[in-house]
Coordinates of C-alpha atoms in Angstrom, one line a residue:
Chain A
M1 CA 2.4 -12.1 28.0
A2 CA 1.9 -8.8 29.6
S3 CA -0.5 -6.0 30.3
V4 CA -0.6 -2.8 28.2
T5 CA -1.1 0.6 29.8
L6 CA -1.8 3.8 28.0
K7 CA -1.4 6.9 30.2
N8 CA -2.8 10.2 28.9
I9 CA -2.0 9.5 25.3
T10 CA -2.6 12.2 22.7
K11 CA -1.8 12.1 19.0
S12 CA -1.9 15.2 16.9
W13 CA -0.9 16.1 13.3
G14 CA -0.8 19.8 13.2
D15 CA -4.3 21.0 14.1
I16 CA -5.8 17.6 13.8
T17 CA -6.0 15.6 17.0
A18 CA -6.7 12.0 16.4
V19 CA -6.5 10.7 19.9
K20 CA -7.3 12.9 22.9
D21 CA -5.7 12.2 26.3
I22 CA -6.8 8.6 26.6
S23 CA -5.8 6.3 29.5
L24 CA -6.4 2.6 29.3
N25 CA -5.2 -0.5 31.0
I26 CA -5.4 -3.8 29.1
R27 CA -4.9 -6.7 31.4
D28 CA -2.6 -9.7 30.9
N29 CA -4.3 -12.3 28.7
E30 CA -7.2 -10.0 28.0
F31 CA -9.0 -9.7 24.6
L32 CA -9.7 -6.0 24.4
V33 CA -11.6 -4.6 21.4
L34 CA -11.3 -0.9 20.3
L35 CA -14.6 -0.2 18.6
G36 CA -15.7 2.9 16.8
P37 CA -16.6 4.4 13.5
S38 CA -14.0 5.4 10.8
G39 CA -11.7 8.2 12.0
C40 CA -12.4 7.8 15.7
G41 CA -8.8 7.2 16.5
K42 CA -8.9 3.4 17.2
T43 CA -6.3 2.5 14.6
T44 CA -4.0 5.4 15.5
T45 CA -4.1 4.1 19.1
M46 CA -3.2 0.6 18.0
R47 CA -0.4 1.9 15.8
M48 CA 1.1 3.9 18.7
I49 CA 1.1 0.6 20.8
A50 CA 2.9 -1.1 17.9
G51 CA 5.4 1.7 17.6
L52 CA 4.4 2.7 14.0
E53 CA 3.2 6.1 15.3
E54 CA 4.8 8.2 18.0
P55 CA 2.4 9.6 20.6
S56 CA 2.5 13.4 20.8
E57 CA 1.9 13.2 24.6
G58 CA 1.6 10.5 27.2
D59 CA 3.3 7.2 28.0
I60 CA 2.8 3.6 26.7
Y61 CA 3.8 0.7 28.9
I62 CA 4.0 -2.9 27.9
G63 CA 4.3 -4.9 31.1
E64 CA 6.4 -2.7 33.4
K65 CA 8.4 -1.2 30.6
R66 CA 7.8 2.2 29.1
V67 CA 8.1 1.7 25.3
N68 CA 7.6 5.2 23.9
D69 CA 11.2 5.3 22.6
E70 CA 11.4 1.6 21.6
L71 CA 11.4 0.7 17.9
P72 CA 8.5 -1.6 16.8
K73 CA 11.0 -4.5 16.6
D74 CA 11.9 -4.1 20.2
R75 CA 8.4 -4.1 21.6
D76 CA 7.7 -7.8 21.1
V77 CA 4.3 -7.3 19.6
A78 CA 2.8 -9.0 16.6
M79 CA 0.4 -7.3 14.3
V80 CA -2.2 -8.5 11.8
F81 CA -3.1 -5.8 9.3
Q82 CA -6.4 -5.0 7.5
N83 CA -4.8 -5.8 4.1
Y84 CA -2.8 -8.7 5.6
G85 CA 0.6 -7.0 4.9
L86 CA 2.0 -10.2 3.5
Y87 CA 5.3 -10.2 1.6
P88 CA 4.1 -10.9 -2.0
H89 CA 7.5 -12.0 -3.2
M90 CA 7.9 -14.7 -0.6
S91 CA 6.1 -18.1 -0.3
V92 CA 3.7 -18.8 2.5
Y93 CA 6.5 -20.7 4.3
E94 CA 8.9 -17.8 3.9
N95 CA 6.2 -15.3 5.1
I96 CA 5.6 -17.3 8.3
R97 CA 9.4 -17.8 8.8
Y98 CA 10.3 -14.2 8.3
P99 CA 9.9 -13.0 12.0
L100 CA 12.0 -16.0 13.1
K101 CA 14.7 -15.1 10.6
V102 CA 15.0 -11.5 11.5
R103 CA 14.8 -12.2 15.2
K104 CA 17.7 -14.7 14.8
V105 CA 15.8 -17.7 16.2
P106 CA 18.2 -20.7 15.6
K107 CA 17.7 -22.0 12.0
L108 CA 17.2 -25.6 13.1
Q109 CA 13.9 -24.6 14.9
H110 CA 12.4 -22.7 11.9
E111 CA 10.9 -25.6 10.0
D112 CA 9.4 -27.2 13.1
L113 CA 7.9 -23.8 14.3
V114 CA 6.5 -22.9 10.9
R115 CA 4.9 -26.2 10.3
K116 CA 3.4 -26.3 13.8
T117 CA 2.0 -22.8 13.4
A118 CA 0.7 -23.5 9.9
G119 CA -1.1 -26.6 11.4
K120 CA -2.7 -24.4 14.0
V121 CA -4.4 -22.2 11.4
E122 CA -4.8 -25.1 8.9
I123 CA -2.7 -24.0 6.1
E124 CA 0.0 -26.8 6.1
N125 CA -0.9 -27.6 2.4
L126 CA -0.3 -24.0 1.2
L127 CA 3.2 -23.5 2.4
N128 CA 4.8 -23.5 -1.1
R129 CA 2.3 -21.0 -2.6
R130 CA 2.7 -17.3 -3.1
P131 CA 0.2 -14.9 -1.4
R132 CA -1.3 -13.9 -4.8
E133 CA -2.4 -17.6 -5.3
L134 CA -4.4 -17.6 -2.1
S135 CA -8.0 -16.6 -1.3
G136 CA -8.8 -13.8 1.2
G137 CA -9.4 -16.2 4.0
Q138 CA -6.2 -18.1 3.3
R139 CA -4.2 -14.9 3.3
Q140 CA -5.7 -14.0 6.6
R141 CA -4.6 -17.3 8.0
V142 CA -1.1 -16.7 6.8
A143 CA -1.0 -13.3 8.4
L144 CA -2.2 -14.9 11.6
A145 CA 0.4 -17.6 11.4
R146 CA 3.1 -15.1 10.9
A147 CA 1.9 -13.2 14.0
I148 CA 1.7 -16.2 16.3
V149 CA 4.8 -18.1 15.1
R150 CA 7.1 -16.5 17.6
A151 CA 4.6 -16.2 20.6
P152 CA 4.7 -12.4 21.1
T153 CA 3.8 -10.6 24.3
V154 CA 0.9 -8.7 22.7
F155 CA -1.2 -9.3 19.6
L156 CA -2.5 -6.3 17.7
M157 CA -5.2 -6.9 15.1
D158 CA -6.3 -4.1 12.9
E159 CA -9.7 -4.9 11.3
P160 CA -8.3 -8.3 10.3
L161 CA -11.7 -9.7 9.1
S162 CA -13.0 -6.6 7.2
N163 CA -11.9 -7.9 3.8
L164 CA -13.5 -11.3 4.1
D165 CA -17.0 -12.2 3.0
A166 CA -19.8 -12.4 5.6
K167 CA -19.8 -16.2 5.9
L168 CA -16.0 -16.5 6.2
R169 CA -16.0 -13.7 8.7
V170 CA -18.2 -15.6 11.1
S171 CA -16.1 -18.7 10.9
M172 CA -12.8 -16.8 11.3
R173 CA -14.2 -14.9 14.2
A174 CA -14.8 -18.2 16.1
E175 CA -11.3 -19.3 15.2
L176 CA -9.7 -16.1 16.4
K177 CA -11.6 -16.4 19.7
H178 CA -10.4 -20.0 20.0
L179 CA -6.9 -19.1 19.2
Q180 CA -6.7 -16.4 21.7
H181 CA -8.1 -18.7 24.4
E182 CA -5.6 -21.3 23.5
L183 CA -2.5 -19.1 23.3
R184 CA -3.6 -16.8 26.2
I185 CA -1.8 -13.8 24.7
T186 CA -3.0 -10.2 25.5
T187 CA -4.9 -9.1 22.4
I188 CA -5.9 -5.7 21.2
Y189 CA -8.4 -5.8 18.3
V190 CA -9.6 -2.8 16.3
T191 CA -12.9 -3.0 14.5
H192 CA -15.8 -0.9 13.4
D193 CA -18.0 -4.0 13.4
Q194 CA -19.9 -4.2 16.7
I195 CA -20.9 -7.8 16.2
E196 CA -17.1 -8.7 16.1
A197 CA -16.6 -6.6 19.2
M198 CA -19.5 -8.1 21.1
T199 CA -18.6 -11.7 20.2
L200 CA -14.8 -11.5 20.7
A201 CA -14.0 -9.1 23.5
H202 CA -13.5 -9.6 27.2
R203 CA -13.9 -5.8 27.3
V204 CA -14.9 -3.3 24.7
A205 CA -13.6 0.3 24.5
V206 CA -16.0 2.3 22.4
M207 CA -14.2 5.2 20.8
D208 CA -15.6 8.4 19.4
N209 CA -13.8 11.4 18.1
G210 CA -10.5 10.5 19.7
I211 CA -11.8 9.6 23.2
I212 CA -13.0 6.5 24.9
S213 CA -16.8 6.9 25.3
Q214 CA -17.2 3.7 27.3
L215 CA -15.0 0.9 28.5
D216 CA -16.7 -2.2 29.8
V217 CA -17.7 -5.8 29.2
P218 CA -19.9 -6.4 26.1
E219 CA -23.0 -7.1 28.1
T220 CA -22.8 -3.8 30.0
I221 CA -21.9 -1.8 26.8
Y222 CA -25.1 -3.3 25.3
N223 CA -27.4 -3.2 28.2
D224 CA -26.2 -0.1 30.0
P225 CA -24.8 2.4 27.5
A226 CA -23.2 5.4 29.1
N227 CA -24.2 8.0 26.5
L228 CA -26.1 8.6 23.3
F229 CA -23.1 7.7 21.1
V230 CA -22.6 4.2 22.6
A231 CA -26.4 3.6 22.6
G232 CA -26.7 4.5 18.9
F233 CA -23.5 2.7 17.8
I234 CA -24.1 -0.7 19.5
G235 CA -26.8 -2.9 18.3
S236 CA -28.0 -4.0 14.9
P237 CA -30.4 -2.7 13.9
P238 CA -29.4 0.3 16.0
M239 CA -31.4 1.6 19.0
N240 CA -34.4 3.8 18.1
L241 CA -33.7 7.3 19.2
L242 CA -36.7 9.7 19.5
K243 CA -36.6 13.4 20.4
G244 CA -39.0 14.8 22.9
D245 CA -39.2 16.3 26.4
L246 CA -39.1 14.7 29.8
K247 CA -41.3 16.1 32.6
E248 CA -42.0 14.5 35.9
G249 CA -41.0 11.0 34.6
I250 CA -43.2 11.3 31.5
F251 CA -41.5 11.4 28.1
K252 CA -43.5 13.3 25.5
H253 CA -43.0 12.7 21.8
S254 CA -45.0 14.6 19.2
N255 CA -46.9 11.4 18.5
F256 CA -47.2 9.8 22.0
S257 CA -46.4 10.0 25.7
V258 CA -44.9 7.3 27.8
G259 CA -44.3 7.2 31.5
V260 CA -40.8 6.2 32.4
G261 CA -40.9 7.0 36.1
F262 CA -38.0 9.3 36.4
G263 CA -36.1 12.3 35.0
E264 CA -36.6 15.9 34.1
C265 CA -35.1 17.3 30.8
Q266 CA -36.3 19.8 28.3
E267 CA -34.5 18.3 25.3
A268 CA -34.5 14.6 25.9
I269 CA -34.0 11.6 23.7
L270 CA -35.8 8.3 24.3
G271 CA -33.8 5.2 23.3
V272 CA -35.4 1.8 22.8
R273 CA -34.0 -1.2 21.1
P274 CA -36.0 -2.9 18.3
E275 CA -36.4 -6.1 20.3
D276 CA -37.9 -4.1 23.2
L277 CA -40.8 -2.9 21.1
E278 CA -43.9 -5.0 20.5
L279 CA -46.2 -4.8 17.5
T280 CA -49.9 -4.7 18.4
G281 CA -53.2 -3.7 17.0
P282 CA -53.7 0.1 16.5
D283 CA -55.9 0.5 19.6
N284 CA -55.0 0.4 23.3
T285 CA -51.3 0.7 22.7
D286 CA -48.5 3.2 23.4
C287 CA -48.3 4.7 19.9
S288 CA -49.3 3.9 16.4
G289 CA -48.2 4.7 12.9
R290 CA -48.0 3.5 9.3
V291 CA -45.8 0.7 8.2
Y292 CA -42.9 2.1 6.2
S293 CA -41.1 -1.1 5.4
F294 CA -41.2 -4.8 6.2
E295 CA -38.1 -7.0 6.1
L296 CA -37.8 -10.7 6.6
T297 CA -34.4 -11.7 8.1
G298 CA -35.1 -15.4 8.6
E299 CA -34.9 -15.7 12.4
S300 CA -37.1 -12.6 12.8
T301 CA -38.9 -9.8 11.0
L302 CA -38.0 -6.1 11.0
V303 CA -40.8 -3.6 10.7
T304 CA -40.2 0.1 10.3
V305 CA -43.1 2.3 11.4
K306 CA -43.4 6.0 10.7
L307 CA -44.2 8.2 13.7
D308 CA -44.6 11.8 12.4
D309 CA -41.0 12.7 11.3
D310 CA -39.4 9.7 13.0
R311 CA -39.1 6.1 12.2
L312 CA -39.2 3.3 14.6
T313 CA -37.7 -0.1 13.9
I314 CA -39.3 -3.1 15.6
R315 CA -38.1 -6.6 15.7
G316 CA -41.1 -9.0 15.4
P317 CA -41.5 -12.7 15.5
K318 CA -40.5 -14.6 12.3
E319 CA -44.2 -15.5 11.5
Y320 CA -45.3 -11.9 11.7
R321 CA -46.7 -10.4 8.4
V322 CA -47.8 -6.9 7.7
S323 CA -48.3 -4.8 4.6
I324 CA -46.7 -1.5 3.8
D325 CA -48.9 1.5 4.7
E326 CA -51.0 -0.6 7.1
I327 CA -51.6 1.1 10.5
V328 CA -50.1 -0.8 13.4
G329 CA -49.7 -0.2 17.1
V330 CA -46.4 -0.4 19.1
R331 CA -46.0 -1.2 22.7
I332 CA -42.9 0.1 24.5
N333 CA -41.2 -2.0 27.2
R334 CA -40.8 0.6 29.9
E335 CA -38.2 -1.4 31.7
K336 CA -35.9 -1.2 28.7
C337 CA -36.2 2.5 27.9
Y338 CA -33.0 4.6 27.9
L339 CA -33.1 8.4 28.3
F340 CA -30.5 10.8 27.2
D341 CA -29.9 14.5 27.5
A342 CA -29.9 15.8 23.9
V343 CA -27.5 18.6 24.7
S344 CA -24.9 16.8 26.8
Q345 CA -25.7 13.4 25.2
N346 CA -25.2 11.8 28.6
R347 CA -27.5 9.2 30.0
I348 CA -30.3 10.3 32.3
T349 CA -30.6 7.8 35.1
S350 CA -33.1 7.5 38.0
Chain B
M1 CA -24.2 -2.6 -44.1
V2 CA -23.1 1.0 -44.1
K3 CA -21.8 0.6 -40.6
G4 CA -19.8 -2.5 -41.6
S5 CA -18.0 -0.7 -44.5
K6 CA -17.3 2.3 -42.2
N7 CA -15.7 -0.1 -39.7
K8 CA -13.6 -1.7 -42.4
F9 CA -12.5 1.7 -43.6
L10 CA -11.5 2.6 -40.0
D11 CA -9.6 -0.7 -39.7
F12 CA -7.8 0.0 -42.9
L13 CA -6.9 3.5 -41.8
Q14 CA -5.6 2.2 -38.5
I15 CA -3.4 -0.4 -40.2
L16 CA -2.1 2.3 -42.6
V17 CA -1.1 4.6 -39.8
I18 CA 0.6 1.8 -38.0
L19 CA 2.5 0.8 -41.1
L20 CA 3.5 4.3 -41.9
T21 CA 4.8 4.8 -38.3
A22 CA 6.7 1.5 -38.5
V23 CA 8.3 2.5 -41.8
F24 CA 9.2 5.9 -40.4
I25 CA 10.9 4.3 -37.4
L26 CA 12.4 1.2 -39.2
V27 CA 13.8 2.8 -42.4
P28 CA 16.7 4.6 -40.7
I29 CA 17.5 1.4 -38.8
Y30 CA 17.3 -0.6 -42.0
W31 CA 19.6 1.9 -43.7
I32 CA 22.2 1.6 -40.9
V33 CA 22.1 -2.2 -40.8
S34 CA 22.3 -2.6 -44.6
G35 CA 24.9 0.1 -44.8
A36 CA 27.1 -1.7 -42.3
F37 CA 27.3 -4.7 -44.6
K38 CA 27.8 -2.7 -47.8
Q39 CA 31.0 -1.6 -49.4
Q40 CA 31.7 2.1 -49.7
V41 CA 30.7 2.2 -53.4
D42 CA 27.3 0.7 -52.7
I43 CA 26.4 2.9 -49.8
F44 CA 24.3 5.5 -51.6
Q45 CA 22.6 3.0 -53.9
L46 CA 19.2 1.9 -52.7
K47 CA 19.6 -1.6 -54.0
L48 CA 18.0 -4.2 -51.8
L49 CA 20.3 -6.9 -53.2
F50 CA 24.0 -6.5 -52.7
T51 CA 27.0 -8.6 -51.7
P52 CA 27.3 -8.3 -47.9
T53 CA 30.7 -7.9 -46.4
L54 CA 32.1 -7.9 -42.8
E55 CA 35.0 -5.8 -43.9
N56 CA 33.5 -2.6 -42.3
F57 CA 33.6 -4.2 -38.9
E58 CA 37.2 -5.3 -39.4
I59 CA 38.2 -1.8 -40.3
I60 CA 36.5 0.0 -37.4
F61 CA 38.3 -2.2 -34.8
R62 CA 41.7 -1.6 -36.5
S63 CA 43.9 1.4 -36.2
P64 CA 43.4 4.3 -36.6
Y65 CA 39.7 3.9 -35.5
N66 CA 40.3 1.4 -32.6
L67 CA 36.7 1.1 -31.8
F68 CA 37.3 -1.7 -29.3
D69 CA 38.9 0.9 -26.9
K70 CA 35.9 3.1 -27.2
L71 CA 33.6 0.1 -26.7
V72 CA 35.4 -0.7 -23.5
N73 CA 35.2 3.0 -22.4
S74 CA 31.5 3.2 -23.1
T75 CA 30.8 -0.1 -21.3
L76 CA 32.9 0.7 -18.2
V77 CA 31.5 4.3 -18.0
A78 CA 27.8 3.2 -18.4
L79 CA 28.1 0.2 -16.0
S80 CA 30.0 2.2 -13.4
T81 CA 27.4 4.9 -13.6
I82 CA 24.4 2.6 -13.0
L83 CA 26.2 0.6 -10.4
I84 CA 26.8 3.8 -8.4
A85 CA 23.6 5.6 -9.3
I86 CA 21.0 3.0 -8.7
P87 CA 21.8 2.0 -5.1
I88 CA 22.1 5.7 -4.1
A89 CA 19.0 6.7 -6.1
T90 CA 17.1 3.9 -4.5
M91 CA 18.0 5.0 -1.0
A92 CA 17.1 8.6 -1.9
A93 CA 13.9 7.6 -3.5
Y94 CA 12.9 5.6 -0.5
S95 CA 13.6 8.5 1.8
F96 CA 11.5 10.8 -0.3
S97 CA 8.7 8.3 -0.6
R98 CA 8.5 7.2 3.1
F99 CA 9.9 9.9 5.4
R100 CA 8.5 13.3 6.0
M101 CA 11.3 15.9 6.2
K102 CA 11.4 19.6 6.4
G103 CA 11.9 21.2 3.0
E104 CA 11.3 17.8 1.4
R105 CA 9.3 19.2 -1.5
L106 CA 11.8 21.9 -2.2
M107 CA 14.6 19.3 -2.2
F108 CA 12.7 17.1 -4.6
V109 CA 11.9 19.9 -6.9
T110 CA 15.5 21.1 -6.8
I111 CA 16.8 17.7 -7.7
L112 CA 14.3 17.5 -10.6
A113 CA 15.1 21.1 -11.7
T114 CA 18.7 20.1 -12.4
Q115 CA 17.3 18.1 -15.3
F116 CA 15.9 21.2 -16.9
V117 CA 19.3 23.0 -17.2
P118 CA 20.5 22.6 -20.8
A119 CA 23.7 20.5 -20.9
V120 CA 25.5 23.2 -23.0
V121 CA 25.2 25.6 -20.1
I122 CA 27.0 23.4 -17.6
V123 CA 29.5 21.8 -19.8
L124 CA 32.0 24.6 -19.4
P125 CA 32.0 24.6 -15.6
F126 CA 32.4 20.9 -15.7
F127 CA 35.3 21.2 -18.1
I128 CA 37.1 23.8 -15.9
L129 CA 36.4 21.7 -12.7
F130 CA 37.8 18.5 -14.2
R131 CA 40.8 20.4 -15.7
D132 CA 41.6 21.8 -12.2
L133 CA 41.2 18.3 -10.7
G134 CA 43.4 16.9 -13.4
I135 CA 40.8 14.3 -14.5
L136 CA 40.1 15.5 -18.0
D137 CA 40.0 12.7 -20.6
T138 CA 39.4 10.1 -17.9
R139 CA 36.6 7.6 -17.4
L140 CA 36.2 8.9 -13.8
A141 CA 35.2 12.3 -15.2
L142 CA 32.7 10.8 -17.5
V143 CA 31.2 8.7 -14.7
L144 CA 30.9 11.8 -12.5
V145 CA 29.2 13.7 -15.3
N146 CA 26.8 10.9 -16.1
L147 CA 26.0 10.5 -12.4
S148 CA 24.9 14.1 -12.3
L149 CA 22.7 13.5 -15.4
V150 CA 21.1 10.2 -14.4
M151 CA 20.7 10.5 -10.6
P152 CA 17.8 13.0 -10.6
F153 CA 16.0 11.0 -13.2
A154 CA 16.6 7.7 -11.4
I155 CA 15.5 9.1 -8.0
W156 CA 12.3 10.5 -9.6
M157 CA 11.5 7.3 -11.4
I158 CA 12.2 4.9 -8.5
K159 CA 10.3 7.1 -6.1
G160 CA 7.3 6.6 -8.3
F161 CA 7.6 2.8 -8.1
I162 CA 8.2 2.8 -4.3
D163 CA 5.1 5.1 -3.8
S164 CA 3.0 2.4 -5.4
I165 CA 4.1 -0.3 -2.9
P166 CA 1.6 -0.5 -0.1
L167 CA 2.9 0.5 3.3
D168 CA 1.3 -2.5 5.1
S169 CA 4.1 -5.0 4.1
E170 CA 6.8 -2.7 5.3
E171 CA 5.1 -2.0 8.6
A172 CA 4.5 -5.7 9.0
A173 CA 8.2 -6.3 8.6
L174 CA 9.0 -3.6 11.1
V175 CA 6.7 -5.2 13.7
D176 CA 8.0 -8.6 12.8
G177 CA 11.4 -7.5 14.0
S178 CA 13.2 -5.9 11.0
S179 CA 15.3 -2.8 11.2
R180 CA 14.6 -0.1 8.6
F181 CA 17.5 -1.2 6.5
Q182 CA 16.3 -4.8 6.6
V183 CA 12.8 -3.6 5.5
I184 CA 14.3 -1.9 2.5
L185 CA 16.5 -4.9 1.7
N186 CA 14.1 -7.7 2.3
V187 CA 10.7 -6.2 1.5
T188 CA 10.8 -2.9 -0.4
L189 CA 13.6 -3.7 -2.8
P190 CA 12.3 -7.1 -4.0
M191 CA 8.9 -5.5 -4.5
A192 CA 10.3 -2.5 -6.4
L193 CA 12.8 -4.6 -8.4
P194 CA 11.0 -4.3 -11.7
G195 CA 10.9 -0.5 -11.3
V196 CA 14.5 -0.4 -10.2
I197 CA 15.6 -2.5 -13.2
T198 CA 13.6 -0.2 -15.5
A199 CA 15.3 2.9 -14.0
G200 CA 18.6 1.1 -14.4
I201 CA 18.0 0.4 -18.1
F202 CA 17.0 4.0 -18.7
C203 CA 20.1 5.2 -16.9
F204 CA 22.3 2.8 -18.9
I205 CA 20.8 4.1 -22.1
L206 CA 21.3 7.7 -21.1
A207 CA 24.9 7.0 -20.1
W208 CA 25.6 4.9 -23.1
N209 CA 24.3 7.5 -25.6
E210 CA 25.7 10.5 -23.8
F211 CA 27.6 12.6 -26.4
L212 CA 28.0 16.3 -25.6
F213 CA 30.0 15.9 -22.3
A214 CA 32.1 13.1 -23.7
L215 CA 32.9 15.2 -26.7
I216 CA 34.2 18.1 -24.6
I217 CA 35.8 16.2 -21.7
T218 CA 37.5 13.5 -23.6
T219 CA 40.2 13.8 -26.3
N220 CA 41.9 10.4 -26.6
K221 CA 42.0 7.9 -23.7
A222 CA 38.4 8.0 -22.5
V223 CA 36.6 8.6 -25.8
T224 CA 33.3 6.7 -25.9
L225 CA 31.4 5.1 -28.8
P226 CA 29.1 8.1 -29.7
V227 CA 32.1 10.4 -29.8
G228 CA 34.0 7.7 -31.7
L229 CA 31.5 8.1 -34.5
S230 CA 32.8 11.5 -35.3
L231 CA 36.2 9.9 -36.2
F232 CA 34.7 8.6 -39.4
H233 CA 35.3 11.8 -41.3
A234 CA 38.1 11.6 -43.8
E235 CA 39.4 13.5 -46.7
E236 CA 37.1 11.5 -49.0
G237 CA 34.1 12.7 -46.9
V238 CA 31.9 11.0 -44.3
L239 CA 32.5 7.3 -44.2
W240 CA 28.9 6.2 -43.9
H241 CA 29.7 2.5 -44.3
L242 CA 32.0 2.7 -41.2
I243 CA 29.6 4.9 -39.3
S244 CA 26.8 2.3 -40.0
A245 CA 29.0 -0.5 -38.7
A246 CA 29.9 1.5 -35.6
G247 CA 26.3 2.4 -35.2
I248 CA 25.4 -1.2 -35.0
M249 CA 28.0 -1.7 -32.3
I250 CA 26.3 1.1 -30.3
M251 CA 22.8 -0.3 -30.9
L252 CA 23.6 -3.9 -30.3
P253 CA 23.9 -3.9 -26.5
M254 CA 20.6 -1.9 -26.3
F255 CA 18.8 -4.6 -28.3
V256 CA 20.4 -7.4 -26.3
L257 CA 19.6 -5.6 -23.0
A258 CA 16.0 -4.9 -24.0
T259 CA 15.4 -8.5 -25.1
I260 CA 16.9 -10.0 -21.9
I261 CA 15.0 -7.8 -19.5
Q262 CA 11.9 -7.1 -21.6
K263 CA 9.8 -8.9 -18.9
H264 CA 11.0 -6.6 -16.1
F265 CA 10.8 -3.6 -18.4
V266 CA 7.1 -4.1 -19.2
Q267 CA 6.3 -5.1 -15.6
G268 CA 8.1 -2.0 -14.4
M269 CA 6.4 0.4 -16.8
T270 CA 3.0 -0.8 -15.7
M271 CA 3.7 -1.4 -12.1
G272 CA 2.0 1.7 -10.8
A273 CA -1.0 1.1 -12.9
V274 CA -2.0 -2.3 -11.7
R275 CA -2.9 -2.9 -8.0

């Protein structure tokens, strides 16, 4: 168990810079999620920690030790890959035993360790099978077992759940969280799925275009986004973002005006989450528009309303019903409005 | 109705083409196999029924033909060639597939380009080189020549197979604690084995059938089977019955090899296509 520190890490391939001067400290026993869209540099960052890529600039420390020049095998990390990275020509037992074998753990301990680990991820009955005979979820468990069999200092997980179906993903998520809590191993987890990030992480580092946009606990990332990117990326459905101008604390959209009490910006963006909007009748409300679509999700309803050229998604109660093209009113919760500068993309605060 | 008869005609045409192709390929083989068991007087008669004899096989293994020596030479030369070529080609192919080097593309193209030089052009330099080294008419010379012929081909072929192996397993092995050499030995090689075996078979066939260099470089001690065939010219003309028997001795190992490793062969040939 150890902390992981990145100091001014940059990774470039010719003219392309995947990671730009990022610094990050991942505490001992922490579950840190690197979250971001494809191509934001999150996997590259993880691969540099694993030793599979060399940083162009900067230093990587695992514990107190600088590991830039260490081979992957000497870093004492374990990694779970997106496509599992199992050895197809070996049985499940041999797959899990492989790290013990190459790290010269005494042979007498192998069987005991493999069986104990397989028990932890509930695959004891699959030990004689080959990876091709397993389902996606079972393969994922084998990859996990192989990673935890030798109790590494740091766990690295590169989108480990992305190949699983939605239902299995939810159950595996819970198991991962439980496993990390039980093993207390520093874990770095890469994903583009914000639900995974919010549910698993102690802290989330939201990455965009090679830099860390915001690093904080999930609640803060959700409730207090630092900039437009984080605000738009976190949340499902995403935050509604409407262009307008902000004068003397009043945000003016082409369709409506709303007093937010602070700020001055010529090109501003108002951000408001679907759950912070309320559907009302067309009169005596903040704004109104035609219903563009109506979706029933089970626990709630999602109504998309057209406001001039923009669309506004509102989460309504599960009993709510409305027809397409019907005119509805929308009330905005002023306490939950976010304002951003459209040019700098930074948050405008009071 | 019209459609049905059109389909039947197409089926018939298809079978006809297949049969014609099969006849085209199989008739020479049938001619050699039957010729090997015919007496000299029957060789040009197209009788299907004749009294088979094993005499031809006895003759080719006796003096002056001594085909057994040539069989030993061919076997040793072909086996030595693949035993040296395949491990080296595998390492080279792995490097080309996995590492980015300066001038990598040029190197790879140069290696392949050696395949495009007609053998006749380089046979004389080889002859002079081996004469100066004092290894003319030795198996060593033939192995060296064969290596230069099969290596580029083997590197190119094995690289294709390694390219199709996903990187994830190799990277997992690196993080699990393997050195690069252990990764190749424990992960890449077992996964690329069908491809490596396929390359090995092709190289064996190339080395086994190599004629031109063996003809120029060997005279007596290191003569191989294909060159040995040219011995069956006598005052009475070409001894086709003996050539047929010797031809069977050349083809037999190929058939046996192909039958034994057919599974790997097919798997290797289709490896890149199925993911």
